[in-house]
Coordinates of N, CA and C in Angstrom, one line a residue:
X1 N 8.8 260.1 82.8 CA 10.0 259.7 83.0 C 10.4 258.7 81.9
X2 N 11.3 258.5 81.4 CA 12.2 257.6 80.4 C 12.7 256.3 81.4
X3 N 12.6 255.3 80.8 CA 13.2 253.9 81.1 C 13.6 253.2 79.9
X4 N 15.1 253.3 80.4 CA 16.1 252.6 79.3 C 16.4 251.1 80.1
X5 N 16.0 250.3 78.8 CA 16.5 248.9 79.2 C 17.4 248.2 78.4
X6 N 18.1 247.4 78.7 CA 19.3 246.7 78.0 C 18.6 245.5 77.9
X7 N 18.4 244.3 77.0 CA 18.3 243.1 77.0 C 18.9 242.2 77.8
X8 N 18.5 241.2 78.7 CA 18.7 240.4 79.5 C 19.9 239.6 79.2
X9 N 19.6 238.8 78.1 CA 20.8 238.2 77.2 C 22.2 238.7 77.3
X10 N 22.2 240.3 76.8 CA 22.9 241.1 76.5 C 23.8 241.3 77.8
X11 N 23.4 241.7 79.0 CA 24.0 241.9 79.9 C 24.6 240.4 80.7
X12 N 23.9 239.5 80.2 CA 24.7 237.7 80.6 C 25.8 237.9 80.0
X13 N 25.5 237.9 78.5 CA 27.0 237.8 78.0 C 27.9 238.6 78.2
X14 N 28.2 239.7 78.5 CA 28.9 240.8 79.5 C 29.4 240.6 80.5
X15 N 30.6 241.0 80.7 CA 31.1 241.0 82.0 C 31.0 242.7 82.2
X16 N 31.0 243.0 83.7 CA 30.6 244.8 83.6 C 31.8 244.9 84.2
X17 N 32.1 246.1 83.2 CA 33.6 246.6 83.1 C 33.6 247.7 83.9
X18 N 34.6 247.9 84.9 CA 34.6 249.0 86.0 C 35.8 249.6 85.8
X19 N 35.4 251.2 85.7 CA 36.9 251.8 85.0 C 36.6 253.4 86.0
X20 N 38.0 253.9 86.2 CA 38.3 254.7 87.0 C 39.1 255.6 86.3
X21 N 38.6 257.0 86.1 CA 39.1 257.6 85.0 C 40.3 258.0 85.5
X22 N 41.6 257.8 84.4 CA 42.8 257.3 84.8 C 43.6 259.1 85.1
X23 N 45.0 259.2 85.2 CA 45.8 260.2 85.7 C 46.9 259.3 84.6
X24 N 47.7 260.4 83.9 CA 48.4 259.8 83.3 C 49.9 259.7 84.0
X25 N 50.4 258.5 83.7 CA 51.8 258.0 84.5 C 51.4 257.3 85.6
X26 N 50.1 257.1 86.2 CA 49.9 256.8 87.2 C 50.3 254.9 87.5
X27 N 50.4 254.4 88.4 CA 51.1 252.9 88.2 C 50.2 252.1 88.7
X28 N 48.6 252.9 89.3 CA 47.6 252.0 90.0 C 46.7 251.5 88.8
X29 N 46.5 250.5 89.5 CA 44.9 250.0 88.4 C 44.1 251.1 88.3
X30 N 43.7 251.2 86.9 CA 42.6 251.6 86.1 C 41.2 251.6 86.1
X31 N 41.4 250.1 86.0 CA 40.2 249.3 85.0 C 40.2 247.6 85.8
X32 N 39.1 246.9 86.1 CA 38.9 246.0 86.2 C 37.8 245.2 85.5
X33 N 37.4 244.0 85.1 CA 36.2 243.2 84.8 C 36.1 242.3 86.1
X34 N 34.5 242.1 86.1 CA 34.0 241.6 87.3 C 32.9 240.8 86.5
X35 N 32.6 239.3 86.6 CA 31.7 238.6 86.6 C 30.1 238.6 87.6
X36 N 30.9 239.2 88.7 CA 30.1 239.1 89.7 C 29.0 240.2 89.3
X37 N 27.5 239.9 90.2 CA 26.6 240.9 89.9 C 25.9 241.0 91.4
X38 N 25.4 242.2 91.2 CA 24.4 242.4 92.5 C 23.4 241.6 93.1
X39 N 22.9 240.5 92.2 CA 22.3 239.7 92.9 C 20.7 240.0 92.1
X40 N 20.8 240.8 91.2 CA 19.2 241.3 90.9 C 19.2 241.1 89.0
X41 N 19.8 240.1 88.5 CA 20.1 240.0 87.2 C 20.8 240.8 86.1
X42 N 19.9 241.6 85.4 CA 20.2 242.3 84.6 C 19.8 243.8 85.0
X43 N 19.5 244.1 86.7 CA 19.3 245.1 87.0 C 20.0 245.7 87.6
X44 N 20.8 246.2 87.6 CA 21.8 247.1 87.9 C 21.4 248.5 88.7
X45 N 20.0 248.9 88.3 CA 20.1 250.2 89.0 C 20.5 250.9 88.4
X46 N 20.5 251.2 87.5 CA 20.5 252.0 86.4 C 22.3 252.7 86.5
X47 N 22.8 253.2 85.8 CA 24.0 254.1 85.9 C 24.6 254.0 87.2
X48 N 23.5 254.5 87.7 CA 24.0 255.2 88.9 C 24.3 254.1 90.2
X49 N 22.8 253.0 89.9 CA 23.6 251.4 90.8 C 24.5 251.0 90.3
X50 N 24.7 251.1 89.1 CA 26.0 249.9 88.5 C 27.7 250.4 89.0
X51 N 27.2 252.0 88.9 CA 28.9 252.5 89.6 C 28.6 252.4 90.9
X52 N 27.6 252.7 91.6 CA 27.6 252.1 93.2 C 28.8 250.7 93.5
X53 N 27.8 249.5 92.4 CA 28.2 248.1 92.9 C 30.2 248.3 92.5
X54 N 30.4 248.5 91.1 CA 31.7 249.0 90.8 C 32.7 249.7 92.3
X55 N 32.1 250.5 92.6 CA 33.0 251.3 94.0 C 32.6 250.7 95.0
X56 N 32.3 249.5 95.2 CA 31.9 248.6 96.2 C 32.9 247.2 96.4
X57 N 33.3 247.0 94.7 CA 33.6 246.1 94.5 C 35.3 246.4 94.4
X58 N 35.7 247.4 94.0 CA 37.1 248.4 94.5 C 37.2 248.1 96.1
X59 N 36.5 249.0 96.5 CA 36.7 248.9 97.6 C 36.7 247.9 98.6
X60 N 36.4 246.8 98.5 CA 36.4 245.5 98.8 C 38.1 244.6 98.7
X61 N 38.5 245.4 97.8 CA 39.9 244.8 97.3 C 41.2 245.9 97.5
X62 N 40.8 247.2 98.5 CA 41.3 248.3 98.8 C 41.8 249.0 97.1
X63 N 40.9 249.3 96.7 CA 41.2 250.0 95.9 C 39.8 251.0 95.6
X64 N 39.3 251.4 96.6 CA 38.1 252.1 97.0 C 38.4 253.8 97.0
X65 N 39.8 254.3 96.9 CA 40.3 255.5 97.1 C 40.0 256.5 95.4
X66 N 39.6 255.7 94.8 CA 38.9 256.9 93.3 C 37.8 256.2 93.2
X67 N 37.6 257.0 92.3 CA 36.0 257.2 92.0 C 35.6 256.1 90.4
X68 N 35.1 254.9 91.0 CA 35.0 253.8 89.8 C 33.6 254.1 89.0
X69 N 33.5 254.0 87.6 CA 32.2 253.9 87.3 C 32.4 252.7 86.3
X70 N 30.8 252.1 85.7 CA 31.0 251.1 85.4 C 30.9 251.6 83.6
X71 N 31.5 251.0 82.9 CA 31.4 251.0 81.5 C 30.1 250.7 80.9
X72 N 29.2 251.3 80.8 CA 28.0 251.3 80.7 C 27.5 252.9 79.7
X73 N 26.5 252.4 79.0 CA 25.6 253.3 77.7 C 24.3 253.3 78.0
X74 N 23.5 254.5 77.7 CA 22.2 254.3 77.9 C 21.7 254.7 76.3
X75 N 20.4 255.0 76.3 CA 19.9 255.0 75.0 C 18.4 255.9 74.9
X76 N 18.6 256.9 73.9 CA 17.4 257.6 74.1 C 17.6 259.1 74.3
X77 N 16.5 259.6 74.5 CA 17.0 261.7 74.9 C 17.9 261.4 76.2
X78 N 18.9 261.9 76.0 CA 19.7 262.5 77.3 C 20.6 261.0 77.3
X79 N 20.6 260.4 75.9 CA 21.6 259.2 76.4 C 23.3 259.3 76.5
X80 N 23.4 258.6 77.1 CA 25.1 258.5 77.8 C 26.1 257.6 77.0
X81 N 27.3 258.2 76.8 CA 27.8 257.1 76.0 C 29.1 256.8 77.2
X82 N 29.2 255.6 76.8 CA 30.0 254.8 77.8 C 31.5 255.1 78.1
X83 N 32.0 255.5 76.6 CA 32.9 256.3 76.1 C 33.8 257.3 77.3
X84 N 32.5 258.3 77.2 CA 32.6 259.6 77.8 C 32.6 259.9 79.3
X85 N 31.6 258.5 79.6 CA 31.5 258.7 80.6 C 32.9 258.5 81.9
X86 N 34.2 257.5 81.0 CA 35.1 257.0 81.7 C 36.7 257.6 81.4
X87 N 36.1 258.4 79.9 CA 37.4 259.6 79.6 C 38.4 258.4 78.9
X88 N 39.9 259.1 78.6 CA 41.0 258.5 78.0 C 41.7 257.9 79.1
X89 N 42.2 257.1 78.7 CA 43.4 256.1 79.0 C 44.4 256.9 79.8
X90 N 45.5 256.2 79.6 CA 45.9 255.0 79.7 C 45.2 253.8 81.0
X91 N 44.6 253.0 80.3 CA 44.0 251.8 81.4 C 45.2 250.6 81.5
X92 N 45.5 250.8 82.6 CA 46.2 249.8 83.6 C 45.0 249.0 84.5
X93 N 45.8 247.4 84.4 CA 45.4 246.6 84.9 C 46.3 246.9 86.5
X94 N 45.7 245.9 87.3 CA 46.6 245.8 88.8 C 47.9 245.1 88.4
X95 N 48.2 244.7 87.4 CA 49.9 244.4 87.3 C 50.2 245.5 86.5
X96 N 49.4 246.4 85.9 CA 50.3 247.4 85.3 C 50.1 247.3 83.9

């Protein structure tokens, strides 16, 4: 099993960016930034856990009807790029 680690200072210094794959000309929010965490420091539970946390945050404010993904990358074999996970914009806040 391959374990991916991000340094706690890196996570502590960055806010979690949650992004929904955007649809062209959509007037609804497609991303948000949060400083809230699941309460386990830098342990977000991998990409799946971070995505689940984003989905929960979005649902708590009535935006849970989309699929939300954390803007996070992994390293090593099978590395995942954050930008590839969320696709292209346009990126809109709740204010458009």
